[in-house]
PDB file of C-alpha atoms in Angstrom:
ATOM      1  CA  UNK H 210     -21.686   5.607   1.258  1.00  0.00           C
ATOM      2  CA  UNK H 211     -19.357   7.434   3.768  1.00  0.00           C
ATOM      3  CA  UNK H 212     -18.887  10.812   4.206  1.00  0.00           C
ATOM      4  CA  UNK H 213     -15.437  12.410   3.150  1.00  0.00           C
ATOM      5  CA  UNK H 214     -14.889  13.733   6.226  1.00  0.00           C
ATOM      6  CA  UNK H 215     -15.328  10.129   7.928  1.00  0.00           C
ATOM      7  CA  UNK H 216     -13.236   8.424   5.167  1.00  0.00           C
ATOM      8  CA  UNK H 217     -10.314  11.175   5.673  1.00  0.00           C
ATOM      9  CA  UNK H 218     -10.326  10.266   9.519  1.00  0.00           C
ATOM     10  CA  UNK H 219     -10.559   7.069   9.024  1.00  0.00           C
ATOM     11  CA  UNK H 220      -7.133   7.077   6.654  1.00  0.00           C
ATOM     12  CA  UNK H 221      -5.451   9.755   8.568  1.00  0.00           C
ATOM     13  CA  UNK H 222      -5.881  12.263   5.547  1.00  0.00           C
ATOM     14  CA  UNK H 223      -2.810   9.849   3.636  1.00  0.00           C
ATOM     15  CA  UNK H 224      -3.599   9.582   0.200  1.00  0.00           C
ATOM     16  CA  UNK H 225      -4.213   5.411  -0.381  1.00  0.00           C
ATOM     17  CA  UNK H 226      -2.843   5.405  -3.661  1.00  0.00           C
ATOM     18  CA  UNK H 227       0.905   7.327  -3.608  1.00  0.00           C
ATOM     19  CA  UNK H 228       0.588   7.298   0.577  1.00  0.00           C
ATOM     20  CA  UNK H 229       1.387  11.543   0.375  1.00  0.00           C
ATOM     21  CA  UNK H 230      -0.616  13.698   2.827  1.00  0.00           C
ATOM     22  CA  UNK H 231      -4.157  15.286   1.798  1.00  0.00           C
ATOM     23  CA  UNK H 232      -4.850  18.689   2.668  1.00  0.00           C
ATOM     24  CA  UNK H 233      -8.157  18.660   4.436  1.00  0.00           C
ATOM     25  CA  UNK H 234      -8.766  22.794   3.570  1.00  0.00           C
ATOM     26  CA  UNK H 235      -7.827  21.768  -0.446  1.00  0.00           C
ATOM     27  CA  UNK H 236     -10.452  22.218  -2.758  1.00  0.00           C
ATOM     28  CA  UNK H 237     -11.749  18.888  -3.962  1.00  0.00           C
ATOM     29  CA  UNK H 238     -11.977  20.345  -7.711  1.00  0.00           C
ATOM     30  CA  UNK H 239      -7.869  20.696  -6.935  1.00  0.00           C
ATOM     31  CA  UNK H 240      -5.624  17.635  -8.532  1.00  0.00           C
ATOM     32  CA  UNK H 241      -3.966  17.540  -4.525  1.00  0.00           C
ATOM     33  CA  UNK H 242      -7.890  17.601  -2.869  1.00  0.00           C
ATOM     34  CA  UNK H 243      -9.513  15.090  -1.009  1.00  0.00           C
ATOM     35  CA  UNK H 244     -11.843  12.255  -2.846  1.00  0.00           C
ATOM     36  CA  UNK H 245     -13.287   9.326  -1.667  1.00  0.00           C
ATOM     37  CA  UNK H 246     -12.194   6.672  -3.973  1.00  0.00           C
ATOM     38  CA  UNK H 247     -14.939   3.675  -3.768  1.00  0.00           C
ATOM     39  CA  UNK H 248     -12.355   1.157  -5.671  1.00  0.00           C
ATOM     40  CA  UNK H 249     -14.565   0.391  -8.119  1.00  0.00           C
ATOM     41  CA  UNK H 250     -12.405  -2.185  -9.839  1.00  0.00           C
ATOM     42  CA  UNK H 251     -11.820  -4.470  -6.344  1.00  0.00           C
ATOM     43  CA  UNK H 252     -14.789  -5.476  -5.596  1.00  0.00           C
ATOM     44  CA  UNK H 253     -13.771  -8.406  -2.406  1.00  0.00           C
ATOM     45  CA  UNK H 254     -11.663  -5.251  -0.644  1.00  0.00           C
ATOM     46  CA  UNK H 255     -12.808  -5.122   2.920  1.00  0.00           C
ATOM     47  CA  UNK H 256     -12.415  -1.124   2.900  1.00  0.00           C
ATOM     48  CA  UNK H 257     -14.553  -0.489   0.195  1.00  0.00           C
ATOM     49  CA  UNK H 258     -13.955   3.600   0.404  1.00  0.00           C
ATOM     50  CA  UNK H 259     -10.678   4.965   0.782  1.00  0.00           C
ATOM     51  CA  UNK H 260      -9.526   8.846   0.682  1.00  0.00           C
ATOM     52  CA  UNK H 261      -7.265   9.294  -2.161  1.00  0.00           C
ATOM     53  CA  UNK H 262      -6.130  12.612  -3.778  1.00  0.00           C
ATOM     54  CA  UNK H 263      -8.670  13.782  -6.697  1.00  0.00           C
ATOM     55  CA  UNK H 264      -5.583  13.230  -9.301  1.00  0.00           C
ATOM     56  CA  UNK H 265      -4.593   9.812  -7.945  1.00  0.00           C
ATOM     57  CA  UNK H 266      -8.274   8.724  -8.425  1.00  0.00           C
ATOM     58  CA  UNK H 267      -8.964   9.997 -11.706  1.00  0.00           C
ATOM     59  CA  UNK H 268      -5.365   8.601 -12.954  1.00  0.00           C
ATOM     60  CA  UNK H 269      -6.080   5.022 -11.764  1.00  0.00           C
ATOM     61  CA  UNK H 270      -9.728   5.356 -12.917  1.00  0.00           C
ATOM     62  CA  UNK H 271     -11.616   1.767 -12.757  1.00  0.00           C
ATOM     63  CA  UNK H 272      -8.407  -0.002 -13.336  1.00  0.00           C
ATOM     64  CA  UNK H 273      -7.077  -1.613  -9.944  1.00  0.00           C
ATOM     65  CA  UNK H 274      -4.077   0.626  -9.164  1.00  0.00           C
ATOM     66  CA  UNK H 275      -0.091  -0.292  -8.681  1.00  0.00           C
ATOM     67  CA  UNK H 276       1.341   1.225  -5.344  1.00  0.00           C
ATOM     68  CA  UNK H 277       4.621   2.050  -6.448  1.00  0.00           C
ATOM     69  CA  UNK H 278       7.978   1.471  -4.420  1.00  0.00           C
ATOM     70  CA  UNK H 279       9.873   4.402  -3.908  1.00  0.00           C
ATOM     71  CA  UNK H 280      12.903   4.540  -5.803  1.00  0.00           C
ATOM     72  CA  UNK H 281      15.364   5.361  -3.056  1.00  0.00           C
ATOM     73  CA  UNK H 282      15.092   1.637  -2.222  1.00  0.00           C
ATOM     74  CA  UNK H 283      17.499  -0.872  -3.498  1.00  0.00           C
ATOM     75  CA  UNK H 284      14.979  -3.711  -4.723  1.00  0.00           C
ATOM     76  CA  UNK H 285      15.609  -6.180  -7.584  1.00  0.00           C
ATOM     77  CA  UNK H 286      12.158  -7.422  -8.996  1.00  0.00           C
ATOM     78  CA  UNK H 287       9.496  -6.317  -6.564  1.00  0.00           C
ATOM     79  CA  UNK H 288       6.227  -7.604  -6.109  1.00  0.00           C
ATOM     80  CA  UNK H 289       3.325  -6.038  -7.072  1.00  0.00           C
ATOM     81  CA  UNK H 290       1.932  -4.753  -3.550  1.00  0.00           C
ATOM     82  CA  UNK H 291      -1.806  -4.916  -3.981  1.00  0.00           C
ATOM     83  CA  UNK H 292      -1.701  -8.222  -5.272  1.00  0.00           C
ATOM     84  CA  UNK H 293       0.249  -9.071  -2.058  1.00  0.00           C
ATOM     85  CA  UNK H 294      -2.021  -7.454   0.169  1.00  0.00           C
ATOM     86  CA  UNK H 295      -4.964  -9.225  -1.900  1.00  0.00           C
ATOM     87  CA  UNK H 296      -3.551 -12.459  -1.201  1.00  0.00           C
ATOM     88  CA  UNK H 297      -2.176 -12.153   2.227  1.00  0.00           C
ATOM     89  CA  UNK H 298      -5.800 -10.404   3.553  1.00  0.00           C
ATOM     90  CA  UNK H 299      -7.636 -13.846   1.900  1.00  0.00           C
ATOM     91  CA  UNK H 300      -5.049 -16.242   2.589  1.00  0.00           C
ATOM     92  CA  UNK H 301      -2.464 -15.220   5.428  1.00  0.00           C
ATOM     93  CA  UNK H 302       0.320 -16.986   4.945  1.00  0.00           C
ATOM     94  CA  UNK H 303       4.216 -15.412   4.024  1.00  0.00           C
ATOM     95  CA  UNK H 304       4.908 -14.118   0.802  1.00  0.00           C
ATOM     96  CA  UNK H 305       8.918 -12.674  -0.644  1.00  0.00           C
ATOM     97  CA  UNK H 306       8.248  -9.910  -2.022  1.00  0.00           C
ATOM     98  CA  UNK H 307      11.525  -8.687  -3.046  1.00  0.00           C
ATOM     99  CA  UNK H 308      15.312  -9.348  -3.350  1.00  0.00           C
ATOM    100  CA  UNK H 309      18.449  -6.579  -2.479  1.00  0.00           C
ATOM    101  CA  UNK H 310      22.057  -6.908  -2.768  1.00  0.00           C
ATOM    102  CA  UNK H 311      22.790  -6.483   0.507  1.00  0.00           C
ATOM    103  CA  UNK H 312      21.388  -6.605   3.731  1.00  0.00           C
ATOM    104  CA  UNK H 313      20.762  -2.861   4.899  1.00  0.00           C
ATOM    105  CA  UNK H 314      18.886  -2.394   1.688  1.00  0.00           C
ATOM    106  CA  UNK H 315      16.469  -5.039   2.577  1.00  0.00           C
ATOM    107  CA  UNK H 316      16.123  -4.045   6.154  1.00  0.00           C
ATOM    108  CA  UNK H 317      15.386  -0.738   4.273  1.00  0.00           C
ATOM    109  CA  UNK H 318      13.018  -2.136   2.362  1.00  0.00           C
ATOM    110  CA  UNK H 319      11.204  -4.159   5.100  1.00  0.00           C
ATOM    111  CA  UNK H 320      10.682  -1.444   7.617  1.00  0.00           C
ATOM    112  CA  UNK H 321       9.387   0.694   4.180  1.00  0.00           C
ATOM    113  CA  UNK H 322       6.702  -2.097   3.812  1.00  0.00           C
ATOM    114  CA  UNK H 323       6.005  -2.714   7.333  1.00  0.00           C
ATOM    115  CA  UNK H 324       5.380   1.546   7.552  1.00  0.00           C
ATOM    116  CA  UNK H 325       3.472   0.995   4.027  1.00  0.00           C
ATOM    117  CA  UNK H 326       1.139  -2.060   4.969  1.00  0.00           C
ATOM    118  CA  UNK H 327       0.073  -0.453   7.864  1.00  0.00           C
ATOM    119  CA  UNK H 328      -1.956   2.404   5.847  1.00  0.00           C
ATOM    120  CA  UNK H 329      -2.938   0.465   2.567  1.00  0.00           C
ATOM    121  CA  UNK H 330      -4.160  -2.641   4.911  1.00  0.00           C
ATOM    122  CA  UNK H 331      -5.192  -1.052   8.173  1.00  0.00           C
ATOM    123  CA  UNK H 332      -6.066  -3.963  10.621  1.00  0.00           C
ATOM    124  CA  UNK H 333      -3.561  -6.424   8.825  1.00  0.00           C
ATOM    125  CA  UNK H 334      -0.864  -7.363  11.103  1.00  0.00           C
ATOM    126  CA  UNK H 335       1.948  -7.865   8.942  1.00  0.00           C
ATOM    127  CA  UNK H 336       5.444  -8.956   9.889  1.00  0.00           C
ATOM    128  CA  UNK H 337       8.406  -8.510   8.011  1.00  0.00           C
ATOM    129  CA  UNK H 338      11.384 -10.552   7.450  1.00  0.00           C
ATOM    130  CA  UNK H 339      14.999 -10.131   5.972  1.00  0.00           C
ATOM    131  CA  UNK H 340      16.631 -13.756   4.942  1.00  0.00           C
ATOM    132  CA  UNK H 341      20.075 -14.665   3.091  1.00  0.00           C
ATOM    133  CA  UNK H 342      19.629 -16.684   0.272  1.00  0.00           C
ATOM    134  CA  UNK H 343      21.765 -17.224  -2.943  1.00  0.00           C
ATOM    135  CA  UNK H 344      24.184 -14.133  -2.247  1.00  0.00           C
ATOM    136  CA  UNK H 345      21.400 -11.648  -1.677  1.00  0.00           C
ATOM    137  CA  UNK H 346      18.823 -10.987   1.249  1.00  0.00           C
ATOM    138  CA  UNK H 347      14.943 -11.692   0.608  1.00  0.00           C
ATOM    139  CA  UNK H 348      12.509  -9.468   1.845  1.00  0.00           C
ATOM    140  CA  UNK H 349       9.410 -10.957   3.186  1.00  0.00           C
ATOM    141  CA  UNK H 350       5.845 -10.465   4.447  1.00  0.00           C
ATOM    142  CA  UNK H 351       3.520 -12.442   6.897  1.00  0.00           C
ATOM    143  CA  UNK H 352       0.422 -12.195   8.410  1.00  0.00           C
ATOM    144  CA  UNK H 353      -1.588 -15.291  10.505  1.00  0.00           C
ATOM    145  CA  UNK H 354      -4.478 -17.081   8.398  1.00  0.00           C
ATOM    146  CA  UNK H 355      -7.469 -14.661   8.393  1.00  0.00           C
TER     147      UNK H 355
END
């Protein structure tokens, strides 16, 4: 088991779970304070500690958490982003993960995920991708075969 400190480092002191900053002087007995979350409930994750905020982890509790998308962002049925990151980590591959109604809300949305990824899968290079299709724009992920 990792040390807090080296977990926090490790993350940047971002929260894994709603991707806000943790205070490294909070008290961890405070809802915002650090807390190593060991991600009890996804067992095949290849970080197997993460630094979350004490509330975060004691909301999702053993259950495997949904990283919501921020609701600034124009998206019409978006996909469930650690099942994505799951499957693109085992598999590679290219996965749409959204559709917008126009083109600057998926660009919006792609650099959002591309920013996103980059903390909730470090070492994952993921590549995002705005298409046309059927009178919207597709937003989609890739990484190469792992």
């Amino acid at each position: 088991m990792s040390s807090l400190e080296e977990v926090a480092e490790r993350d940047g002191w971002r929260c894994w779970v709603c991707d806000e900053p943790v205070d490294a002087g909070m008290s961890v007995n405070d809802p915002r304070g650090p807390s190593v979350d060991s991600r009890t409930a996804d067992r095949k994750a290849r970080l197997a500690e993460r630094l979350a905020h004490r509330a975060c982890n004691s909301r999702k509790g053993a259950v495997k958490v949904v990283i919501a998308w921020p609701d600034r962002l124009n998206v019409i049925e978006p996909a469930p982003l650690i099942t994505v990151a799951e499957r693109l980590e085992r598999k590679g591959g290219r996965e749409l993960v959204g559709r917008c109604p126009s083109r600057r809300d998926a660009q919006e949305a792609a650099d959002w995920l591309a920013d996103r990824f980059s903390r909730l899968v470090p070492g994952l290079p993921v590549t995002t991708s705005v298409e046309p299709g059927g009178g919207q724009f597709l937003v989609a992920l890739a990484t190469g075969r792992r």
